[in-house]
PDB file of C-alpha atoms in Angstrom:
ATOM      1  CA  UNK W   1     145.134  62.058 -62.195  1.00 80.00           C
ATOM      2  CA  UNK W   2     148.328  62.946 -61.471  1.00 86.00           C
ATOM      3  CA  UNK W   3     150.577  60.735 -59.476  1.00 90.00           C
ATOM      4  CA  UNK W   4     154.071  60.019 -58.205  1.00 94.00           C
ATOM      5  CA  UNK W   5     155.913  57.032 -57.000  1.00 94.00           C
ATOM      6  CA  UNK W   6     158.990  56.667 -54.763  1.00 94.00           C
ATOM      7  CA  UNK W   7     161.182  53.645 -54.255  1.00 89.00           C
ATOM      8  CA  UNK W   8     160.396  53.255 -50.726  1.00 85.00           C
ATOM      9  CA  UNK W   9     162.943  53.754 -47.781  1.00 86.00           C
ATOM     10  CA  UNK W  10     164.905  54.283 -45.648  1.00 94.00           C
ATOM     11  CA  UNK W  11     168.226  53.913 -48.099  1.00 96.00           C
ATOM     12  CA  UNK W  12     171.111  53.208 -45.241  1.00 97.00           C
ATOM     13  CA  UNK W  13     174.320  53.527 -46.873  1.00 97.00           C
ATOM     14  CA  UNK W  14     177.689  54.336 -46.067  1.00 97.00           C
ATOM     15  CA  UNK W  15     179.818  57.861 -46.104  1.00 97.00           C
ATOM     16  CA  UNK W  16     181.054  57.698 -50.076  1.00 96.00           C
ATOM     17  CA  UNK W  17     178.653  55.340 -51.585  1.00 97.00           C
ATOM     18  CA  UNK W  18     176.801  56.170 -54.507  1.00 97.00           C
ATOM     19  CA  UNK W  19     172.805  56.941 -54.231  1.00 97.00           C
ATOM     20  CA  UNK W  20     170.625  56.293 -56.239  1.00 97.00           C
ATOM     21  CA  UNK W  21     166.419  57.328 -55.510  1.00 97.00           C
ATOM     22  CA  UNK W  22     164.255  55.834 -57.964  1.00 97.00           C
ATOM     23  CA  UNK W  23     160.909  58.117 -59.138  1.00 97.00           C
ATOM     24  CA  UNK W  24     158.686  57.581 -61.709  1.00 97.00           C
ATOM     25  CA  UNK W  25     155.667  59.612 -62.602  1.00 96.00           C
ATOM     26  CA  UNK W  26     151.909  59.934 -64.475  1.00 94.00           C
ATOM     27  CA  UNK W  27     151.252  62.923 -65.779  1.00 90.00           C
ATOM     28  CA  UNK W  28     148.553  64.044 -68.657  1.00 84.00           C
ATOM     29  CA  UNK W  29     150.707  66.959 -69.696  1.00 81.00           C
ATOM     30  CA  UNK W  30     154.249  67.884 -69.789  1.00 83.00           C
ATOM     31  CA  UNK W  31     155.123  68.564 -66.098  1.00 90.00           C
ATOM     32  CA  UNK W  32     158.050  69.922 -64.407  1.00 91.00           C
ATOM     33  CA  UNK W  33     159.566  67.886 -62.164  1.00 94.00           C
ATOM     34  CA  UNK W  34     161.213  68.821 -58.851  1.00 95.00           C
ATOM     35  CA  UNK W  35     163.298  66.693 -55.795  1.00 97.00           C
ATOM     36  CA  UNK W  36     163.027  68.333 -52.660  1.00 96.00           C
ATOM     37  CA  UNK W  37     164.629  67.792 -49.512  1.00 96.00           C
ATOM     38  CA  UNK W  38     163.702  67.766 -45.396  1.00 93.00           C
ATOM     39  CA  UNK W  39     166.563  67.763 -43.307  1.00 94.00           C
ATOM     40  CA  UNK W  40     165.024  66.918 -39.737  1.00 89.00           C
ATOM     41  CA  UNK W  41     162.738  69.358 -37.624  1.00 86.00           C
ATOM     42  CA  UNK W  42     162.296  71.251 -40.712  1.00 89.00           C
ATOM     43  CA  UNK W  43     160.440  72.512 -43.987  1.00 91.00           C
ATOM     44  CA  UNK W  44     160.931  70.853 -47.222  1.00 93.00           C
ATOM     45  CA  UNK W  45     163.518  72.751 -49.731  1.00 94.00           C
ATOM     46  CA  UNK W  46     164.367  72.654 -53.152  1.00 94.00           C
ATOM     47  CA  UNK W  47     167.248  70.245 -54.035  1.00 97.00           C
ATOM     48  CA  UNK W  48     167.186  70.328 -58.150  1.00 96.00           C
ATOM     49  CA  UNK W  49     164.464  70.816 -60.551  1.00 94.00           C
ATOM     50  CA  UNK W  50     163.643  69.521 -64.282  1.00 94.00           C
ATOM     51  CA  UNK W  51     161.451  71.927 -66.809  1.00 91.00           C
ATOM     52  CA  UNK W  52     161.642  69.513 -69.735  1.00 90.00           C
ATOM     53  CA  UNK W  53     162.467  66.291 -71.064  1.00 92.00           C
ATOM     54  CA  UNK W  54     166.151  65.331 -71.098  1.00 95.00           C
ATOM     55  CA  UNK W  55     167.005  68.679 -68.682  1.00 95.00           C
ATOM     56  CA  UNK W  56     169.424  67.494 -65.837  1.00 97.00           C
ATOM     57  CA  UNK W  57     169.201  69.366 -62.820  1.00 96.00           C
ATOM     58  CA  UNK W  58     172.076  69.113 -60.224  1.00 97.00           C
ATOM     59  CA  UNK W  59     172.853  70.704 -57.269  1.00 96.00           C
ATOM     60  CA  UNK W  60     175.000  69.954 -54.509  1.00 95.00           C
ATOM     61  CA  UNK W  61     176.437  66.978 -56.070  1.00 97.00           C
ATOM     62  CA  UNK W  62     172.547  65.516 -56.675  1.00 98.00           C
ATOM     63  CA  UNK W  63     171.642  65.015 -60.097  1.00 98.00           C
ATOM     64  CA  UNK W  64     168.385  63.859 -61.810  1.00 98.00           C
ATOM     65  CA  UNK W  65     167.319  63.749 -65.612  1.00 98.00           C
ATOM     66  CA  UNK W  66     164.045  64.006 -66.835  1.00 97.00           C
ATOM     67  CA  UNK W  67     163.528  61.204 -69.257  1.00 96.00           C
ATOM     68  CA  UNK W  68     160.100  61.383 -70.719  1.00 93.00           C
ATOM     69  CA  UNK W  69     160.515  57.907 -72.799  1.00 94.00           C
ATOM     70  CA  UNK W  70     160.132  56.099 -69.295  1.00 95.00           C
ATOM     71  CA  UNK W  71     158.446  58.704 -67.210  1.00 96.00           C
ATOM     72  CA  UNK W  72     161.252  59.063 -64.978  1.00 97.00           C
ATOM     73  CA  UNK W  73     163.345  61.606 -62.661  1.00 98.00           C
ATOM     74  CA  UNK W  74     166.105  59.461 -60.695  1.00 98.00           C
ATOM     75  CA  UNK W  75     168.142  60.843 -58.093  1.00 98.00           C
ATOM     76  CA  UNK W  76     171.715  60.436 -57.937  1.00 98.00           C
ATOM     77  CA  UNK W  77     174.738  61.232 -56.276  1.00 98.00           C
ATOM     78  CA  UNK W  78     178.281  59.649 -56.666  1.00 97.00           C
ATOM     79  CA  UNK W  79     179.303  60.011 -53.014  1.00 96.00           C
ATOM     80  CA  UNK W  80     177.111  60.368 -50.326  1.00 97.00           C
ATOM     81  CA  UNK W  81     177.930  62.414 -46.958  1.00 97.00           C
ATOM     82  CA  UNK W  82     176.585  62.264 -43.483  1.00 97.00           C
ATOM     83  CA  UNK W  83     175.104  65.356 -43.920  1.00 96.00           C
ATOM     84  CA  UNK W  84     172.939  64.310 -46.689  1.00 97.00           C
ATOM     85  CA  UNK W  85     170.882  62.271 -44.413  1.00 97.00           C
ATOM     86  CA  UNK W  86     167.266  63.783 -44.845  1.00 96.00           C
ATOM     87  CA  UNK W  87     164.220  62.799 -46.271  1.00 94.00           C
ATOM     88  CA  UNK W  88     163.844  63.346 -50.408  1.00 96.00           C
ATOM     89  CA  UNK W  89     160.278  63.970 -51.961  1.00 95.00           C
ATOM     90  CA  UNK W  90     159.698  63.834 -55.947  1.00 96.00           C
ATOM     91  CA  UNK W  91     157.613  65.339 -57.476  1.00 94.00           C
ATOM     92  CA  UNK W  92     155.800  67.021 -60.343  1.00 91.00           C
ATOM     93  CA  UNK W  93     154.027  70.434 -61.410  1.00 88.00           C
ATOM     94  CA  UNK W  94     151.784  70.426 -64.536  1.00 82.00           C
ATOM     95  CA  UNK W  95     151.445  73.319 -66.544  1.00 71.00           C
ATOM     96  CA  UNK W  96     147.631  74.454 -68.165  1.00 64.00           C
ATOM     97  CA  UNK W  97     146.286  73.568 -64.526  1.00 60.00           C
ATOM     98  CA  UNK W  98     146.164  75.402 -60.934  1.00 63.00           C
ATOM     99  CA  UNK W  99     150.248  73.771 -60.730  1.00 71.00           C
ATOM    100  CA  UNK W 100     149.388  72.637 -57.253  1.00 82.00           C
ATOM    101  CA  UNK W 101     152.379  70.430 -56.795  1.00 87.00           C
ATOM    102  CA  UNK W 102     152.154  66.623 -56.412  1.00 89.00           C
ATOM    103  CA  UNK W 103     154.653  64.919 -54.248  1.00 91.00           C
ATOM    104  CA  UNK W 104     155.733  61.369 -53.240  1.00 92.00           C
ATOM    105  CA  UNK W 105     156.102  59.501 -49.931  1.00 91.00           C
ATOM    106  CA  UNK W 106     159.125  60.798 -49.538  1.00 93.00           C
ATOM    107  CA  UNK W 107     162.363  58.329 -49.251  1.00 95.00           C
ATOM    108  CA  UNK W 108     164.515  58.528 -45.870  1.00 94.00           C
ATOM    109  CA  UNK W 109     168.347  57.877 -46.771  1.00 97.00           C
ATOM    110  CA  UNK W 110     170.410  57.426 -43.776  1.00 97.00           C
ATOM    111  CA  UNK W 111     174.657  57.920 -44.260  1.00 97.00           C
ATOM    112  CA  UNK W 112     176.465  56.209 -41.871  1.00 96.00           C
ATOM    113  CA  UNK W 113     180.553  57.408 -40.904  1.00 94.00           C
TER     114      UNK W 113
ATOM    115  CA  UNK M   1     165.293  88.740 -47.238  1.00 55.00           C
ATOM    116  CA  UNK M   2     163.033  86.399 -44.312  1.00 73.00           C
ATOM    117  CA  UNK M   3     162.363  83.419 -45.511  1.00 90.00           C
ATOM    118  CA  UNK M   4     158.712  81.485 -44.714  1.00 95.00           C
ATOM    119  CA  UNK M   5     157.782  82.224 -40.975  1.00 95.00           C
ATOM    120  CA  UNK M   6     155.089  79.867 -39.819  1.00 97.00           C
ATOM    121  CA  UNK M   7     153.893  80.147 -35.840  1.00 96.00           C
ATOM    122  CA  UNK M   8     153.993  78.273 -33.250  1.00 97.00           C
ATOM    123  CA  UNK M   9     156.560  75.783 -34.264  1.00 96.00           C
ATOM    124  CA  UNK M  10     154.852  73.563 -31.531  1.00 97.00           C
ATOM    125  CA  UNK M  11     151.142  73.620 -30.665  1.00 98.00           C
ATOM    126  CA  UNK M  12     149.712  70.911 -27.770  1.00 98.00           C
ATOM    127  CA  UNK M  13     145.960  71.138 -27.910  1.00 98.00           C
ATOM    128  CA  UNK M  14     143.463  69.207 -25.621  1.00 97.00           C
ATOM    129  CA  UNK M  15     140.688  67.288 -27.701  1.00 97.00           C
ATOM    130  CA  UNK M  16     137.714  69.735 -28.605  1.00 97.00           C
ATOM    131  CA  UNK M  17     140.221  72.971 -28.555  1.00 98.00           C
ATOM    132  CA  UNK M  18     140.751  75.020 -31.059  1.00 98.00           C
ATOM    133  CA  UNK M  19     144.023  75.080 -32.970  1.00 98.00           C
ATOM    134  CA  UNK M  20     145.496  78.451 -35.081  1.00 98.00           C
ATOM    135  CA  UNK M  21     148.399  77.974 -37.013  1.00 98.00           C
ATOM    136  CA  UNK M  22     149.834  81.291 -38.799  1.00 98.00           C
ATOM    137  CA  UNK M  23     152.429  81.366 -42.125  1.00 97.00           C
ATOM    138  CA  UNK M  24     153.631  84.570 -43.408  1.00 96.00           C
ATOM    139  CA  UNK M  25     154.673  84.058 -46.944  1.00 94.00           C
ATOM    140  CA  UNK M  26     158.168  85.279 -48.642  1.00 92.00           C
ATOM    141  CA  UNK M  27     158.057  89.257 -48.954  1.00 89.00           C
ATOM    142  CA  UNK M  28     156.770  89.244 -52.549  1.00 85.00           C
ATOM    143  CA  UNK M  29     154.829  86.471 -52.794  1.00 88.00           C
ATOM    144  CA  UNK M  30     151.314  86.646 -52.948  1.00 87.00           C
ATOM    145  CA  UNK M  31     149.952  82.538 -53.111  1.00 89.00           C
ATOM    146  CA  UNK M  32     150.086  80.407 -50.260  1.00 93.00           C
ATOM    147  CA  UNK M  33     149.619  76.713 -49.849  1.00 94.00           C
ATOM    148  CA  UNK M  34     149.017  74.401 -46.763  1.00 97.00           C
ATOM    149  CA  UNK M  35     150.289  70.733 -46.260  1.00 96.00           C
ATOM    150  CA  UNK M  36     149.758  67.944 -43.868  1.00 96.00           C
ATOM    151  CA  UNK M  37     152.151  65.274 -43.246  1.00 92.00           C
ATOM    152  CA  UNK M  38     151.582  62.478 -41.090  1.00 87.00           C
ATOM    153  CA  UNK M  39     154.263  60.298 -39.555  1.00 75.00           C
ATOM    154  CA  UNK M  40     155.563  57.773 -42.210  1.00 72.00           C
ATOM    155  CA  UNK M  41     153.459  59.084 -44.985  1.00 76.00           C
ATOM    156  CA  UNK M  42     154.346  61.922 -47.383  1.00 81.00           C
ATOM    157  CA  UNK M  43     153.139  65.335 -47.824  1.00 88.00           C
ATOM    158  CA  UNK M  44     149.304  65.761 -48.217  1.00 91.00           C
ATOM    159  CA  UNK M  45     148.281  69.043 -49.882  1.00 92.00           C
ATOM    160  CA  UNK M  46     145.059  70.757 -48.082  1.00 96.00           C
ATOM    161  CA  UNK M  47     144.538  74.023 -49.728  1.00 95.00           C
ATOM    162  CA  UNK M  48     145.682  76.798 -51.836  1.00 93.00           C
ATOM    163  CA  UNK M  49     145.152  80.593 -51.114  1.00 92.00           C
ATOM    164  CA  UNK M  50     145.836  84.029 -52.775  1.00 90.00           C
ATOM    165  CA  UNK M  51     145.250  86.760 -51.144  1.00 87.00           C
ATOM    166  CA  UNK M  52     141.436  87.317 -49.995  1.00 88.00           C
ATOM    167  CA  UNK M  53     140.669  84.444 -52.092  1.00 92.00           C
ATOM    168  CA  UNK M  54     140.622  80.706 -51.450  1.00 93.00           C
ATOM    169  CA  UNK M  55     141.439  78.737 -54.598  1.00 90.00           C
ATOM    170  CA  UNK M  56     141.697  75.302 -54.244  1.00 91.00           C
ATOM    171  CA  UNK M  57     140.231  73.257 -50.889  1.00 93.00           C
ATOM    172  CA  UNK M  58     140.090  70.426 -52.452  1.00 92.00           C
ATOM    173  CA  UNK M  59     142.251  68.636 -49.827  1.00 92.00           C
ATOM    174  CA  UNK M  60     140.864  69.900 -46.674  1.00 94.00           C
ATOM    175  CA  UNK M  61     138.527  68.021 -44.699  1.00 94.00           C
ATOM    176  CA  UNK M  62     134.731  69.778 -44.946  1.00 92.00           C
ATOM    177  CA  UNK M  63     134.076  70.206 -41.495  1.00 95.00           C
ATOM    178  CA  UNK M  64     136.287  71.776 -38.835  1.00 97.00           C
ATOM    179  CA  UNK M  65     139.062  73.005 -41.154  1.00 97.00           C
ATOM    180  CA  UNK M  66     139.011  76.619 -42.309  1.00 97.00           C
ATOM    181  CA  UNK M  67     142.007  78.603 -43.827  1.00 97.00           C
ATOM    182  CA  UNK M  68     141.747  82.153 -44.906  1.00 96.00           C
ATOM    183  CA  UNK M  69     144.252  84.986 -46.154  1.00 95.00           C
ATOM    184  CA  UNK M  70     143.368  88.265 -45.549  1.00 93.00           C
ATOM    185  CA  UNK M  71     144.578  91.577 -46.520  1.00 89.00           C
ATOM    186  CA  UNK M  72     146.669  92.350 -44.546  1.00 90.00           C
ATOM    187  CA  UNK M  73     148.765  90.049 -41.964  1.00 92.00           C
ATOM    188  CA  UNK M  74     149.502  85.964 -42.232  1.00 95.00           C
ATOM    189  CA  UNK M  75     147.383  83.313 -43.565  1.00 97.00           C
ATOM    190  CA  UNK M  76     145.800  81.391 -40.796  1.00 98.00           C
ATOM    191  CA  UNK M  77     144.718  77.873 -41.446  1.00 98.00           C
ATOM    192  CA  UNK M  78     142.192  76.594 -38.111  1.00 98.00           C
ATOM    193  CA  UNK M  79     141.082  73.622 -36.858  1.00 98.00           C
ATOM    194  CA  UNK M  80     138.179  73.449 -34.699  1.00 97.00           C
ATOM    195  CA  UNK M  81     137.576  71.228 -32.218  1.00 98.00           C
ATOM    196  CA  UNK M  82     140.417  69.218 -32.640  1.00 97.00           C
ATOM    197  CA  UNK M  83     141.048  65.377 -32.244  1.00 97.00           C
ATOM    198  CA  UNK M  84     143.316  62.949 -31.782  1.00 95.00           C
ATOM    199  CA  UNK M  85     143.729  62.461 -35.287  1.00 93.00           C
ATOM    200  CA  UNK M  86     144.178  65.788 -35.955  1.00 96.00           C
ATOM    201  CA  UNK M  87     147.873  65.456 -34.766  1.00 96.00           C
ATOM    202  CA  UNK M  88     150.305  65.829 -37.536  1.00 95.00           C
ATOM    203  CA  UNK M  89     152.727  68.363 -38.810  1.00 95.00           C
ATOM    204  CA  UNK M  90     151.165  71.147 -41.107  1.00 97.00           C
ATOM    205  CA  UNK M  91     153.500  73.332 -43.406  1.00 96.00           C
ATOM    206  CA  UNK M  92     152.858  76.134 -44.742  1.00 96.00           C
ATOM    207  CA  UNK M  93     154.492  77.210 -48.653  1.00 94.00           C
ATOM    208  CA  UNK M  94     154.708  80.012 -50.983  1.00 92.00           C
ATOM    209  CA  UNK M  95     155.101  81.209 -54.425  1.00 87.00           C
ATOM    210  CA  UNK M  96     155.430  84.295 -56.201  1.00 80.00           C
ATOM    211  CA  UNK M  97     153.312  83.526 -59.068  1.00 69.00           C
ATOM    212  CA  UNK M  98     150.749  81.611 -60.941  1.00 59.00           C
ATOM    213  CA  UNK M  99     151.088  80.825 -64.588  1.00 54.00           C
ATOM    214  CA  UNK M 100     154.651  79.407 -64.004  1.00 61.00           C
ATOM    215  CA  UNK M 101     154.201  75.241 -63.252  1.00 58.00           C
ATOM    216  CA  UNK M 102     158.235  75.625 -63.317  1.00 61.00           C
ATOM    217  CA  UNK M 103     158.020  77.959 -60.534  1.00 77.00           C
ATOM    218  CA  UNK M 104     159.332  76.142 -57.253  1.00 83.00           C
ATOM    219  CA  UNK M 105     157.481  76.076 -53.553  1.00 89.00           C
ATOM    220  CA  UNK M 106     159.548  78.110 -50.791  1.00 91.00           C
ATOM    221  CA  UNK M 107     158.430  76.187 -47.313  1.00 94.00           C
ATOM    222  CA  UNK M 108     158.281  77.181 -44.130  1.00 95.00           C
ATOM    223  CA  UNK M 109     159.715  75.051 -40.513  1.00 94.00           C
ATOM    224  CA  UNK M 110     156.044  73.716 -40.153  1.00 95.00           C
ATOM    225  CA  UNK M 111     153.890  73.559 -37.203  1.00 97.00           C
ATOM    226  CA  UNK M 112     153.673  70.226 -35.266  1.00 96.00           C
ATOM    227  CA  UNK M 113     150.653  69.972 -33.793  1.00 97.00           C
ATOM    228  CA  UNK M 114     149.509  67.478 -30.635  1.00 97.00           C
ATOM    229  CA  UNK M 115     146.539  67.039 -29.659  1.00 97.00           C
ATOM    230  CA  UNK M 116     146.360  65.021 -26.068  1.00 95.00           C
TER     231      UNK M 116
END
């Protein structure tokens, strides 16, 4: 089945440094592939989103490709905030199926000032 | 345009209660899913509705767990008889169509439930 894998946190870093959230994936088809993100006491929103292979999706200064060679969709960012501080779930939608979503662990990052 | 609404945002249930937790989906959006997510672990998906129709359980526990979306008003997902165990944080999503794997997942706040 279906399955997604998260570098595991929490990712402490400092205001500026760059981020980097490692997820690969298994897949039988040719997914989408999303990165959401829960800030605390709250629901989980969407951050970027991939539809095929070599797409980047950025948003707020987050960016992820989706490289189907090595079944991968990193997260970056070149300089992290405070306010990113959240917890970031990967994951993947196939199409042909009931696209019930499959998410990650999830990855804490932590910016300190 | 409201965005998910799920109630309560809190629930405290003795063991053996019962526990209702409501979502009302984006206006416009007609499928609903539930999630579970347990301290430390990541989201665990329970069930997927449409309206008057339950599609996918496949994640729900067979005994005590029900979910339904009627009609008319929220989708309701209940736990009978609650335990200890049973203690988790349970969000509620929703999206406007099937047919559309693109198609992203709008979440609601999520309803933490204790059970004492």
């Amino acid at each position: 089945g279906d399955s997604v894998t998260q570098m595991e946190g929490p990712v402490t870093l400092s205001e500026e440094a760059f981020l980097t959230i490692n997820c690969t994936y298994t897949a039988t088809g040719y997914p989408s592939l999303f990165w959401y993100v829960q800030y605390p006491g709250e629901g989980l929103q969407l951050l970027l989103k991939a539809t095929k292979a070599d797409d980047k999706g950025s948003n707020k200064g987050f960016e992820a490709t989706y490289r189907k060679e090595t079944t991968s969709f990193h997260l970056e960012k070149g300089s992290v905030q405070v306010s990113d501080s959240a917890v970031y779930f990967c994951a993947l939608s196939e199409s042909g199926g009931s696209y019930i979503p499959t998410f990650g662990r999830g990855t804490s990052l932590i910016v300190h000032p | 345009n409201a965005g998910v609404m799920q109630n309560p945002r809190h629930l405290v249930r003795r063991r053996g209660q019962e526990a209702r937790l409501r979502c009302s989906p984006m206006k416009g959006h007609s499928h609903v899913y539930w999630y579970r997510q347990l301290p430390e672990e990541g989201l665990k998906f329970m069930v997927y509705l449409q309206k008057e129709n339950i599609i996918d359980e496949s994640g729900m526990p067979k005994e005590r767990f029900s979910a339904e979306f009627p009609k008319e008003g929220p989708s309701i997902l209940r736990i009978q008889q609650v335990v200890r165990g049973d203690s988790a944080a349970y969000f509620c999503a929703s999206s406007p169509n099937l047919g559309a794997a693109q198609q992203e997942q709008f979440f609601g706040p999520g309803t933490r439930l204790t059970v004492l």
